[in-house]
């Protein structure tokens, strides 16, 4: 096997390591992160507060309606009970009872509106409770999956790093330094040659260079400096 081919294999392992490290990083950053659940809980809490506020308003309104009903009853008792006899007083009382009734009607209408609002918010609370349950279940499942993924990636990375070490040990230190330097600067160090073109920079290689690459030597592309590998 030529050195270029060995380097290419080393690069394949390095790319695999980089990919798995990226995936491991993603899994770790998502582990324990429960924004979605927190957001669903907050949404539900807001709706519950809204419901509580409406129910409070409703109770106050109903107390007021009861209060008015007592006043109307007392007024009617006065009007028809025979206790009040003075015509002016009777007329005033009648007027007062009419005002109470009118106010009572307005409050009843308001109460109906509030009841509708309460029903709608109650439906919202039910919906958001279901949503929270669903989101929590999904989150739980996702966390379990991420935990498994993390473990499997860690184990696979161990193997890959071991393999990398073994592969790297086969080169002379100068070659490894060249390879590592190129990898750091260019993202990848070894470029395939296809149809006389360096796939690293897509430039046609001069025939002299191609000749040397065919010989299996460690030759760098004159344009991008990458180590050329002819499959
Ligand atoms: Zn090149």
mmCIF file of C-alpha atoms and ligand atoms in Angstrom:
data_model
loop_
_atom_site.group_PDB
_atom_site.id
_atom_site.type_symbol
_atom_site.label_atom_id
_atom_site.label_comp_id
_atom_site.label_asym_id
_atom_site.label_seq_id
_atom_site.Cartn_x
_atom_site.Cartn_y
_atom_site.Cartn_z
ATOM 1 C CA UNK A 1 0.000 0.000 0.000
ATOM 2 C CA UNK A 2 1.326 3.432 -0.910
ATOM 3 C CA UNK A 3 1.861 6.080 1.751
ATOM 4 C CA UNK A 4 -0.683 8.305 -0.025
ATOM 5 C CA UNK A 5 -3.303 5.599 0.238
ATOM 6 C CA UNK A 6 -2.497 5.029 3.902
ATOM 7 C CA UNK A 7 -2.823 8.755 4.513
ATOM 8 C CA UNK A 8 -6.121 8.731 2.704
ATOM 9 C CA UNK A 9 -7.318 5.973 5.030
ATOM 10 C CA UNK A 10 -6.134 7.958 8.023
ATOM 11 C CA UNK A 11 -8.134 10.875 6.703
ATOM 12 C CA UNK A 12 -11.263 8.732 6.357
ATOM 13 C CA UNK A 13 -10.916 7.809 10.025
ATOM 14 C CA UNK A 14 -10.321 11.449 10.985
ATOM 15 C CA UNK A 15 -13.429 12.568 9.094
ATOM 16 C CA UNK A 16 -15.432 9.861 10.805
ATOM 17 C CA UNK A 17 -14.094 10.974 14.194
ATOM 18 C CA UNK A 18 -14.961 14.604 13.427
ATOM 19 C CA UNK A 19 -18.472 13.623 12.370
ATOM 20 C CA UNK A 20 -19.057 11.538 15.487
ATOM 21 C CA UNK A 21 -17.626 14.245 17.720
ATOM 22 C CA UNK A 22 -20.045 16.721 16.156
ATOM 23 C CA UNK A 23 -22.969 14.358 16.738
ATOM 24 C CA UNK A 24 -21.836 13.679 20.300
ATOM 25 C CA UNK A 25 -21.656 17.432 20.931
ATOM 26 C CA UNK A 26 -25.186 17.853 19.624
ATOM 27 C CA UNK A 27 -26.498 15.003 21.772
ATOM 28 C CA UNK A 28 -24.811 16.405 24.891
ATOM 29 C CA UNK A 29 -26.164 19.906 24.293
ATOM 30 C CA UNK A 30 -29.690 18.546 23.933
ATOM 31 C CA UNK A 31 -29.456 16.341 27.022
ATOM 32 C CA UNK A 32 -31.198 17.918 29.984
ATOM 33 C CA UNK A 33 -32.414 20.822 27.854
ATOM 34 C CA UNK A 34 -36.159 21.033 28.359
ATOM 35 C CA UNK A 35 -37.145 24.408 26.842
ATOM 36 C CA UNK A 36 -40.126 22.915 25.060
ATOM 37 C CA UNK A 37 -41.542 21.415 28.245
ATOM 38 C CA UNK A 38 -40.947 24.636 30.187
ATOM 39 C CA UNK A 39 -42.646 26.663 27.434
ATOM 40 C CA UNK A 40 -45.681 24.334 27.422
ATOM 41 C CA UNK A 41 -45.897 24.538 31.227
ATOM 42 C CA UNK A 42 -45.749 28.346 31.109
ATOM 43 C CA UNK A 43 -48.426 28.464 28.454
ATOM 44 C CA UNK A 44 -50.671 26.277 30.624
ATOM 45 C CA UNK A 45 -49.985 28.364 33.750
ATOM 46 C CA UNK A 46 -50.921 31.559 31.902
ATOM 47 C CA UNK A 47 -54.195 30.031 30.761
ATOM 48 C CA UNK A 48 -54.939 28.746 34.274
ATOM 49 C CA UNK A 49 -54.326 32.217 35.710
ATOM 50 C CA UNK A 50 -56.661 33.672 33.124
ATOM 51 C CA UNK A 51 -59.336 31.167 34.139
ATOM 52 C CA UNK A 52 -58.890 31.933 37.828
ATOM 53 C CA UNK A 53 -59.215 35.670 37.154
ATOM 54 C CA UNK A 54 -62.403 35.154 35.122
ATOM 55 C CA UNK A 55 -63.895 32.911 37.808
ATOM 56 C CA UNK A 56 -63.114 35.546 40.404
ATOM 57 C CA UNK A 57 -64.906 38.158 38.292
ATOM 58 C CA UNK A 58 -67.800 35.771 37.856
ATOM 59 C CA UNK A 59 -68.155 35.180 41.605
ATOM 60 C CA UNK A 60 -68.084 38.933 42.300
ATOM 61 C CA UNK A 61 -70.696 39.524 39.624
ATOM 62 C CA UNK A 62 -72.956 36.818 40.975
ATOM 63 C CA UNK A 63 -72.716 38.271 44.468
ATOM 64 C CA UNK A 64 -73.736 41.611 43.022
ATOM 65 C CA UNK A 65 -76.672 40.010 41.201
ATOM 66 C CA UNK A 66 -77.821 38.303 44.432
ATOM 67 C CA UNK A 67 -77.476 41.565 46.259
ATOM 68 C CA UNK A 68 -79.622 43.345 43.662
ATOM 69 C CA UNK A 69 -82.208 40.572 43.824
ATOM 70 C CA UNK A 70 -82.520 41.137 47.592
ATOM 71 C CA UNK A 71 -82.879 44.855 47.031
ATOM 72 C CA UNK A 72 -85.567 44.295 44.379
ATOM 73 C CA UNK A 73 -87.391 41.949 46.741
ATOM 74 C CA UNK A 74 -87.220 44.452 49.568
ATOM 75 C CA UNK A 75 -88.464 47.169 47.199
ATOM 76 C CA UNK A 76 -91.369 45.034 46.030
ATOM 77 C CA UNK A 77 -92.230 44.196 49.638
ATOM 78 C CA UNK A 78 -92.350 47.930 50.275
ATOM 79 C CA UNK A 79 -94.451 48.570 47.181
ATOM 80 C CA UNK A 80 -96.987 45.812 47.664
ATOM 81 C CA UNK A 81 -96.761 45.140 51.382
ATOM 82 C CA UNK A 82 -98.851 48.117 52.329
ATOM 83 C CA UNK A 83 -96.194 49.508 54.639
ATOM 84 C CA UNK A 84 -95.453 52.505 52.414
ATOM 85 C CA UNK A 85 -98.509 54.624 51.811
ATOM 86 C CA UNK A 86 -97.238 58.054 50.824
ATOM 87 C CA UNK A 87 -97.714 58.410 46.986
ATOM 88 C CA UNK A 88 -94.460 60.323 46.518
ATOM 89 C CA UNK A 89 -92.580 57.754 48.539
ATOM 90 C CA UNK A 90 -94.250 54.953 46.566
ATOM 91 C CA UNK A 91 -93.321 56.564 43.277
ATOM 92 C CA UNK A 92 -89.702 56.985 44.400
ATOM 93 C CA UNK A 93 -89.559 53.401 45.533
ATOM 94 C CA UNK A 94 -91.003 52.175 42.237
ATOM 95 C CA UNK A 95 -88.425 54.169 40.340
ATOM 96 C CA UNK A 96 -85.690 52.712 42.502
ATOM 97 C CA UNK A 97 -86.902 49.145 41.893
ATOM 98 C CA UNK A 98 -86.953 49.783 38.142
ATOM 99 C CA UNK A 99 -83.373 51.009 38.260
ATOM 100 C CA UNK A 100 -82.350 47.916 40.213
ATOM 101 C CA UNK A 101 -84.066 45.695 37.644
ATOM 102 C CA UNK A 102 -82.405 47.460 34.731
ATOM 103 C CA UNK A 103 -79.031 47.120 36.404
ATOM 104 C CA UNK A 104 -79.819 43.479 37.193
ATOM 105 C CA UNK A 105 -80.549 42.818 33.496
ATOM 106 C CA UNK A 106 -77.259 44.380 32.467
ATOM 107 C CA UNK A 107 -75.395 42.280 35.020
ATOM 108 C CA UNK A 108 -77.140 39.091 33.857
ATOM 109 C CA UNK A 109 -76.007 39.814 30.301
ATOM 110 C CA UNK A 110 -72.483 40.407 31.519
ATOM 111 C CA UNK A 111 -72.653 37.171 33.511
ATOM 112 C CA UNK A 112 -73.616 35.250 30.381
ATOM 113 C CA UNK A 113 -70.697 36.769 28.505
ATOM 114 C CA UNK A 114 -68.353 35.845 31.327
ATOM 115 C CA UNK A 115 -69.702 32.289 31.355
ATOM 116 C CA UNK A 116 -68.900 31.974 27.664
ATOM 117 C CA UNK A 117 -65.398 33.283 28.251
ATOM 118 C CA UNK A 118 -64.889 30.862 31.144
ATOM 119 C CA UNK A 119 -65.989 27.947 28.973
ATOM 120 C CA UNK A 120 -63.610 28.928 26.214
ATOM 121 C CA UNK A 121 -60.669 29.352 28.600
ATOM 122 C CA UNK A 122 -61.549 26.047 30.299
ATOM 123 C CA UNK A 123 -61.330 24.363 26.903
ATOM 124 C CA UNK A 124 -57.963 26.057 26.439
ATOM 125 C CA UNK A 125 -56.726 24.721 29.782
ATOM 126 C CA UNK A 126 -57.780 21.184 28.819
ATOM 127 C CA UNK A 127 -56.052 21.484 25.460
ATOM 128 C CA UNK A 128 -52.853 22.881 26.963
ATOM 129 C CA UNK A 129 -52.829 20.198 29.674
ATOM 130 C CA UNK A 130 -52.941 17.552 26.957
ATOM 131 C CA UNK A 131 -50.244 19.356 25.043
ATOM 132 C CA UNK A 132 -47.973 19.516 28.089
ATOM 133 C CA UNK A 133 -48.488 15.815 28.689
ATOM 134 C CA UNK A 134 -47.635 15.018 25.090
ATOM 135 C CA UNK A 135 -44.585 17.277 25.027
ATOM 136 C CA UNK A 136 -43.317 15.801 28.309
ATOM 137 C CA UNK A 137 -43.714 12.253 27.040
ATOM 138 C CA UNK A 138 -41.891 13.115 23.828
ATOM 139 C CA UNK A 139 -39.161 14.853 25.782
ATOM 140 C CA UNK A 140 -38.734 11.834 28.035
ATOM 141 C CA UNK A 141 -38.456 9.545 25.041
ATOM 142 C CA UNK A 142 -36.014 11.875 23.321
ATOM 143 C CA UNK A 143 -33.838 12.115 26.416
ATOM 144 C CA UNK A 144 -33.655 8.334 26.686
ATOM 145 C CA UNK A 145 -32.729 8.116 23.033
ATOM 146 C CA UNK A 146 -30.095 10.838 23.409
ATOM 147 C CA UNK A 147 -28.625 9.030 26.400
ATOM 148 C CA UNK A 148 -28.294 5.856 24.356
ATOM 149 C CA UNK A 149 -26.891 7.766 21.390
ATOM 150 C CA UNK A 150 -24.318 9.445 23.619
ATOM 151 C CA UNK A 151 -23.154 6.118 25.021
ATOM 152 C CA UNK A 152 -22.941 4.501 21.615
ATOM 153 C CA UNK A 153 -21.048 7.468 20.125
ATOM 154 C CA UNK A 154 -18.603 7.517 23.015
ATOM 155 C CA UNK A 155 -17.880 3.840 22.576
ATOM 156 C CA UNK A 156 -17.529 4.154 18.815
ATOM 157 C CA UNK A 157 -15.260 7.192 19.200
ATOM 158 C CA UNK A 158 -13.033 5.220 21.556
ATOM 159 C CA UNK A 159 -12.616 2.562 18.886
ATOM 160 C CA UNK A 160 -11.989 5.118 16.159
ATOM 161 C CA UNK A 161 -9.382 6.996 18.199
ATOM 162 C CA UNK A 162 -7.643 3.710 18.930
ATOM 163 C CA UNK A 163 -7.662 2.882 15.232
ATOM 164 C CA UNK A 164 -6.370 6.352 14.404
ATOM 165 C CA UNK A 165 -3.499 5.943 16.803
ATOM 166 C CA UNK A 166 -2.542 2.638 15.227
ATOM 167 C CA UNK A 167 -2.720 4.053 11.724
ATOM 168 C CA UNK A 168 -0.759 7.184 12.599
ATOM 169 C CA UNK A 169 1.977 5.087 14.193
ATOM 170 C CA UNK A 170 2.797 3.606 10.803
ATOM 171 C CA UNK A 171 4.057 6.894 9.342
ATOM 172 C CA UNK A 172 7.308 8.656 9.929
ATOM 173 C CA UNK A 173 6.836 11.725 12.160
ATOM 174 C CA UNK A 174 7.554 14.152 9.289
ATOM 175 C CA UNK A 175 4.643 12.795 7.256
ATOM 176 C CA UNK A 176 2.298 12.980 10.238
ATOM 177 C CA UNK A 177 3.333 16.598 10.878
ATOM 178 C CA UNK A 178 2.706 17.468 7.230
ATOM 179 C CA UNK A 179 -0.665 15.731 7.295
ATOM 180 C CA UNK A 180 -1.790 17.313 10.577
ATOM 181 C CA UNK A 181 -0.694 20.782 9.448
ATOM 182 C CA UNK A 182 -2.620 20.513 6.187
ATOM 183 C CA UNK A 183 -5.661 19.149 7.965
ATOM 184 C CA UNK A 184 -5.622 22.082 10.348
ATOM 185 C CA UNK A 185 -5.255 24.675 7.593
ATOM 186 C CA UNK A 186 -7.379 23.176 4.858
ATOM 187 C CA UNK A 187 -9.984 21.058 6.619
ATOM 188 C CA UNK A 188 -8.695 17.945 4.886
ATOM 189 C CA UNK A 189 -5.148 17.055 3.920
ATOM 190 C CA UNK A 190 -5.437 14.387 1.249
ATOM 191 C CA UNK A 191 -7.088 15.078 -2.103
ATOM 192 C CA UNK A 192 -8.155 12.398 -4.547
ATOM 193 C CA UNK A 193 -6.994 12.711 -8.091
ATOM 194 C CA UNK A 194 -9.737 12.013 -10.612
ATOM 195 C CA UNK A 195 -9.259 12.310 -14.364
ATOM 196 C CA UNK A 196 -6.048 14.205 -13.798
ATOM 197 C CA UNK A 197 -7.778 16.773 -11.595
ATOM 198 C CA UNK A 198 -7.035 17.455 -7.918
ATOM 199 C CA UNK A 199 -10.391 17.137 -6.161
ATOM 200 C CA UNK A 200 -9.158 19.449 -3.435
ATOM 201 C CA UNK A 201 -8.948 22.514 -5.666
ATOM 202 C CA UNK A 202 -10.307 21.205 -9.011
ATOM 203 C CA UNK A 203 -7.192 22.183 -10.909
ATOM 204 C CA UNK A 204 -5.703 19.989 -13.633
ATOM 205 C CA UNK A 205 -2.405 18.556 -12.577
ATOM 206 C CA UNK A 206 0.618 18.850 -14.836
ATOM 207 C CA UNK A 207 1.664 15.512 -16.292
ATOM 208 C CA UNK A 208 4.950 15.573 -14.390
ATOM 209 C CA UNK A 209 3.070 15.782 -11.112
ATOM 210 C CA UNK A 210 0.661 13.061 -12.201
ATOM 211 C CA UNK A 211 3.617 10.878 -13.071
ATOM 212 C CA UNK A 212 5.006 11.225 -9.580
ATOM 213 C CA UNK A 213 1.612 10.592 -7.976
ATOM 214 C CA UNK A 214 1.351 7.383 -9.990
ATOM 215 C CA UNK A 215 4.682 6.369 -8.528
ATOM 216 C CA UNK A 216 2.993 6.339 -5.105
ATOM 217 C CA UNK A 217 5.124 9.045 -3.559
ATOM 218 C CA UNK A 218 3.865 11.692 -1.149
ATOM 219 C CA UNK A 219 3.316 14.525 -3.641
ATOM 220 C CA UNK A 220 1.567 17.765 -2.789
ATOM 221 C CA UNK A 221 -0.705 19.568 -5.220
ATOM 222 C CA UNK A 222 1.161 22.550 -6.681
ATOM 223 C CA UNK A 223 -1.973 24.631 -6.303
ATOM 224 C CA UNK A 224 -3.625 23.750 -2.967
ATOM 225 C CA UNK A 225 -0.724 21.941 -1.323
ATOM 226 C CA UNK A 226 -2.811 18.924 -0.385
ATOM 227 C CA UNK A 227 -1.278 15.463 -0.532
ATOM 228 C CA UNK A 228 -2.448 13.827 -3.747
ATOM 229 C CA UNK A 229 -3.912 10.354 -3.765
ATOM 230 C CA UNK A 230 -4.703 8.435 -6.919
ATOM 231 C CA UNK A 231 -7.303 5.750 -6.102
HETATM 232 ZN ZN1 LIG B 1 -5.131 20.826 -5.328
#
